[in-house]
Amino acid sequence: MLKIGLTGGIGSGKSEVSRRLAERGALVIDADKIAREVVEPGTSGLALIVEAFGEGVLREDGSLNREKLGQIVFADAEKLARLNAIVHPRVGERVAELQHSAPEGSIVVYDVPLLAENNLAPMYDVVIVVDASDEVRLARLAERRGMSEEDARARIKAQASREDRLKVADIVISNEGTLPDLDTRVAEVWTDLLERQATPQP
Ligand code: ADP
């Protein structure tokens, strides 16, 4: 199994890359998505959250009100730790399950937005960084996600700088061109990954 850490700043095109890698046959593990799944209505995760923080964190339809929960835990380290103690093991369990279900020789891509920020590069055989200039990212966030320039700048600033992210890259996918350009680059990278997978990792 080849473990790939995929990262990129907001608006870099990480999700576009991850989708293309999945289409080629990678097993993509998205921890943020799993973190939402383990607290869906009907899960033991959500039941424990309600037990810890009260019914006030639920929306009318019974789903978790993340904004409300966020307000509660981000102001209080102890509460945040309590929430993490509910969510993290469940995410870990689900990730392990997915890993075990992967056929031998799989290329497993971990979608890790904060890989550089949290110094997680050593956990992976190969780190792929999706890269685009701040200007390109700002334009995408404004055009495609309707974000204000101020909000987009604040989010970019809250993450690692482009330079710091590039420092931990084994493979860089520059994504400043068109989506067909990105298809071409991902095809090259996929070939590279297949070669690496066939070669024992040091
Ligand atoms: P991230 O996951 O890194 O935040 P996304 O993959 O969601 O970024 O890309 C942000 C937005 O920009 C999306 O709407 C995506 O479709 C668009 N996008 C990404 N790469 C390109 C590109 N090369 N050309 C045009 N649009 C792009």
mmCIF file of N, CA and C in Angstrom, residues 7 112-124 127 160 164-165 167-168:
data_model
loop_
_atom_site.group_PDB
_atom_site.id
_atom_site.type_symbol
_atom_site.label_atom_id
_atom_site.label_comp_id
_atom_site.label_asym_id
_atom_site.label_seq_id
_atom_site.Cartn_x
_atom_site.Cartn_y
_atom_site.Cartn_z
ATOM 1 N N THR A 7 -2.306 17.592 0.016
ATOM 2 C CA THR A 7 -2.663 18.826 0.692
ATOM 3 C C THR A 7 -2.613 19.992 -0.290
ATOM 4 N N VAL A 112 -5.632 15.802 3.389
ATOM 5 C CA VAL A 112 -5.277 16.405 4.684
ATOM 6 C C VAL A 112 -5.044 17.908 4.507
ATOM 7 N N PRO A 113 -6.098 18.707 4.710
ATOM 8 C CA PRO A 113 -5.944 20.153 4.481
ATOM 9 C C PRO A 113 -4.771 20.762 5.272
ATOM 10 N N LEU A 114 -4.597 20.365 6.533
ATOM 11 C CA LEU A 114 -3.582 21.021 7.357
ATOM 12 C C LEU A 114 -2.322 20.172 7.546
ATOM 13 N N LEU A 115 -1.931 19.465 6.490
ATOM 14 C CA LEU A 115 -0.760 18.580 6.591
ATOM 15 C C LEU A 115 0.506 19.371 6.949
ATOM 16 N N ALA A 116 0.722 20.479 6.261
ATOM 17 C CA ALA A 116 1.943 21.269 6.523
ATOM 18 C C ALA A 116 1.862 21.920 7.906
ATOM 19 N N GLU A 117 0.706 22.485 8.222
ATOM 20 C CA GLU A 117 0.528 23.191 9.496
ATOM 21 C C GLU A 117 0.778 22.262 10.679
ATOM 22 N N ASN A 118 0.358 20.990 10.551
ATOM 23 C CA ASN A 118 0.471 20.062 11.679
ATOM 24 C C ASN A 118 1.662 19.109 11.559
ATOM 25 N N ASN A 119 2.595 19.429 10.643
ATOM 26 C CA ASN A 119 3.819 18.631 10.464
ATOM 27 C C ASN A 119 3.533 17.141 10.293
ATOM 28 N N LEU A 120 2.599 16.828 9.404
ATOM 29 C CA LEU A 120 2.185 15.430 9.257
ATOM 30 C C LEU A 120 2.894 14.706 8.111
ATOM 31 N N ALA A 121 3.816 15.393 7.433
ATOM 32 C CA ALA A 121 4.470 14.780 6.264
ATOM 33 C C ALA A 121 5.087 13.405 6.563
ATOM 34 N N PRO A 122 5.734 13.211 7.740
ATOM 35 C CA PRO A 122 6.359 11.902 7.985
ATOM 36 C C PRO A 122 5.391 10.721 8.015
ATOM 37 N N MET A 123 4.095 11.002 8.103
ATOM 38 C CA MET A 123 3.133 9.896 8.148
ATOM 39 C C MET A 123 2.909 9.253 6.776
ATOM 40 N N TYR A 124 3.397 9.885 5.714
ATOM 41 C CA TYR A 124 3.056 9.419 4.365
ATOM 42 C C TYR A 124 4.293 9.025 3.575
ATOM 43 N N VAL A 127 4.188 12.954 -0.300
ATOM 44 C CA VAL A 127 3.322 14.110 -0.057
ATOM 45 C C VAL A 127 3.133 14.856 -1.381
ATOM 46 N N ALA A 160 -0.889 27.694 6.331
ATOM 47 C CA ALA A 160 0.544 27.765 6.041
ATOM 48 C C ALA A 160 0.756 28.591 4.774
ATOM 49 N N ASP A 164 5.954 27.344 2.803
ATOM 50 C CA ASP A 164 6.039 26.303 3.836
ATOM 51 C C ASP A 164 5.409 25.000 3.369
ATOM 52 N N ARG A 165 4.356 25.123 2.592
ATOM 53 C CA ARG A 165 3.698 23.928 2.099
ATOM 54 C C ARG A 165 4.593 23.246 1.061
ATOM 55 N N LYS A 167 7.718 23.229 0.878
ATOM 56 C CA LYS A 167 8.891 22.604 1.515
ATOM 57 C C LYS A 167 8.671 21.130 1.829
ATOM 58 N N VAL A 168 7.434 20.731 2.122
ATOM 59 C CA VAL A 168 7.194 19.334 2.508
ATOM 60 C C VAL A 168 6.741 18.467 1.322
#
